[in-house]
C-alpha cells in the first residue's frame, strides 16, 4: 500500500480502516477477525496475534484492537475532516488510557504487578506496550511507526 493512499483526505473511515488492517497484517499483526464471521470462520483465521474489528459491539468501543508480541493497541479511526468522537468513544479511550498510564506508572515506580514486564522499561516503552490512539489519514507516519 503506497503511503500516498493514506493522505487522501476524502477517504471514508471504512476505507481507512481497511488500509490500516492491510498494513497491520502485512507487518505480522495477524488476520482480521470480523464479528460477522461464523464461529468456524473465526476459528480457522484465529492466530495468537490478531486484529479484532469492533462492529455492533459495545457503544463507543474503539474500532481496532490489535495484539502482537506482548503488545496491545487500541485505535479509534476517524475521517480526516468532520470525523468526531462521540461521548461513548471518549469514555472508552479515557478508560484505556488510564490503564496505559497505570502500566507506565507501575513500571516507572518498580512496583509492577505484571511480572512479565521488566522493571528497566521506560515509560515510553510501557505506552508502546499498551497503545491507545485516535488516528486520521494524516497520521500515517505515526501509524507506520507504531505498527512496525
JSON list of C-alpha atoms in Angstrom, two decimals, residues 6-7 11 16-17 19-21 23-24 27 29 64 66 71 73 75-78 80 128 133-148:
[
{"chain": "A", "resi": 6, "resn": "UNK", "atom": "CA", "xyz": [-3.21, 7.28, 3.39]},
{"chain": "A", "resi": 7, "resn": "UNK", "atom": "CA", "xyz": [-3.13, 11.01, 2.72]},
{"chain": "A", "resi": 11, "resn": "UNK", "atom": "CA", "xyz": [-11.13, 8.78, 2.37]},
{"chain": "A", "resi": 16, "resn": "UNK", "atom": "CA", "xyz": [-9.11, 4.00, 6.17]},
{"chain": "A", "resi": 17, "resn": "UNK", "atom": "CA", "xyz": [-9.76, 1.02, 8.48]},
{"chain": "A", "resi": 19, "resn": "UNK", "atom": "CA", "xyz": [-5.96, 0.21, 4.74]},
{"chain": "A", "resi": 20, "resn": "UNK", "atom": "CA", "xyz": [-4.71, 0.05, 8.32]},
{"chain": "A", "resi": 21, "resn": "UNK", "atom": "CA", "xyz": [-5.74, -3.60, 8.66]},
{"chain": "A", "resi": 23, "resn": "UNK", "atom": "CA", "xyz": [-0.84, -2.68, 6.63]},
{"chain": "A", "resi": 24, "resn": "UNK", "atom": "CA", "xyz": [-1.03, -4.29, 10.09]},
{"chain": "A", "resi": 27, "resn": "UNK", "atom": "CA", "xyz": [3.57, -6.43, 9.43]},
{"chain": "A", "resi": 29, "resn": "UNK", "atom": "CA", "xyz": [-0.33, -8.28, 13.43]},
{"chain": "A", "resi": 64, "resn": "UNK", "atom": "CA", "xyz": [-9.45, -1.68, 16.19]},
{"chain": "A", "resi": 66, "resn": "UNK", "atom": "CA", "xyz": [-4.52, -5.33, 17.72]},
{"chain": "A", "resi": 71, "resn": "UNK", "atom": "CA", "xyz": [1.76, -5.55, 22.76]},
{"chain": "A", "resi": 73, "resn": "UNK", "atom": "CA", "xyz": [-3.03, -1.39, 20.57]},
{"chain": "A", "resi": 75, "resn": "UNK", "atom": "CA", "xyz": [-7.32, 2.71, 17.85]},
{"chain": "A", "resi": 76, "resn": "UNK", "atom": "CA", "xyz": [-10.33, 4.87, 17.16]},
{"chain": "A", "resi": 77, "resn": "UNK", "atom": "CA", "xyz": [-10.36, 5.83, 13.49]},
{"chain": "A", "resi": 78, "resn": "UNK", "atom": "CA", "xyz": [-11.82, 8.99, 12.03]},
{"chain": "A", "resi": 80, "resn": "UNK", "atom": "CA", "xyz": [-9.76, 13.48, 8.11]},
{"chain": "A", "resi": 128, "resn": "UNK", "atom": "CA", "xyz": [4.18, 1.28, 23.36]},
{"chain": "A", "resi": 133, "resn": "UNK", "atom": "CA", "xyz": [-4.68, 6.07, 19.63]},
{"chain": "A", "resi": 134, "resn": "UNK", "atom": "CA", "xyz": [-7.12, 8.20, 17.68]},
{"chain": "A", "resi": 135, "resn": "UNK", "atom": "CA", "xyz": [-5.95, 8.13, 14.08]},
{"chain": "A", "resi": 136, "resn": "UNK", "atom": "CA", "xyz": [-6.83, 10.04, 10.92]},
{"chain": "A", "resi": 137, "resn": "UNK", "atom": "CA", "xyz": [-5.34, 9.50, 7.46]},
{"chain": "A", "resi": 138, "resn": "UNK", "atom": "CA", "xyz": [-2.84, 12.33, 8.05]},
{"chain": "A", "resi": 139, "resn": "UNK", "atom": "CA", "xyz": [-1.44, 10.33, 11.00]},
{"chain": "A", "resi": 140, "resn": "UNK", "atom": "CA", "xyz": [0.03, 7.78, 8.60]},
{"chain": "A", "resi": 141, "resn": "UNK", "atom": "CA", "xyz": [3.70, 8.37, 9.59]},
{"chain": "A", "resi": 142, "resn": "UNK", "atom": "CA", "xyz": [2.80, 7.62, 13.24]},
{"chain": "A", "resi": 143, "resn": "UNK", "atom": "CA", "xyz": [0.72, 4.58, 12.18]},
{"chain": "A", "resi": 144, "resn": "UNK", "atom": "CA", "xyz": [3.70, 3.17, 10.27]},
{"chain": "A", "resi": 145, "resn": "UNK", "atom": "CA", "xyz": [5.96, 3.68, 13.27]},
{"chain": "A", "resi": 146, "resn": "UNK", "atom": "CA", "xyz": [3.52, 2.13, 15.75]},
{"chain": "A", "resi": 147, "resn": "UNK", "atom": "CA", "xyz": [2.79, -0.92, 13.59]},
{"chain": "A", "resi": 148, "resn": "UNK", "atom": "CA", "xyz": [6.48, -1.57, 12.75]}
]
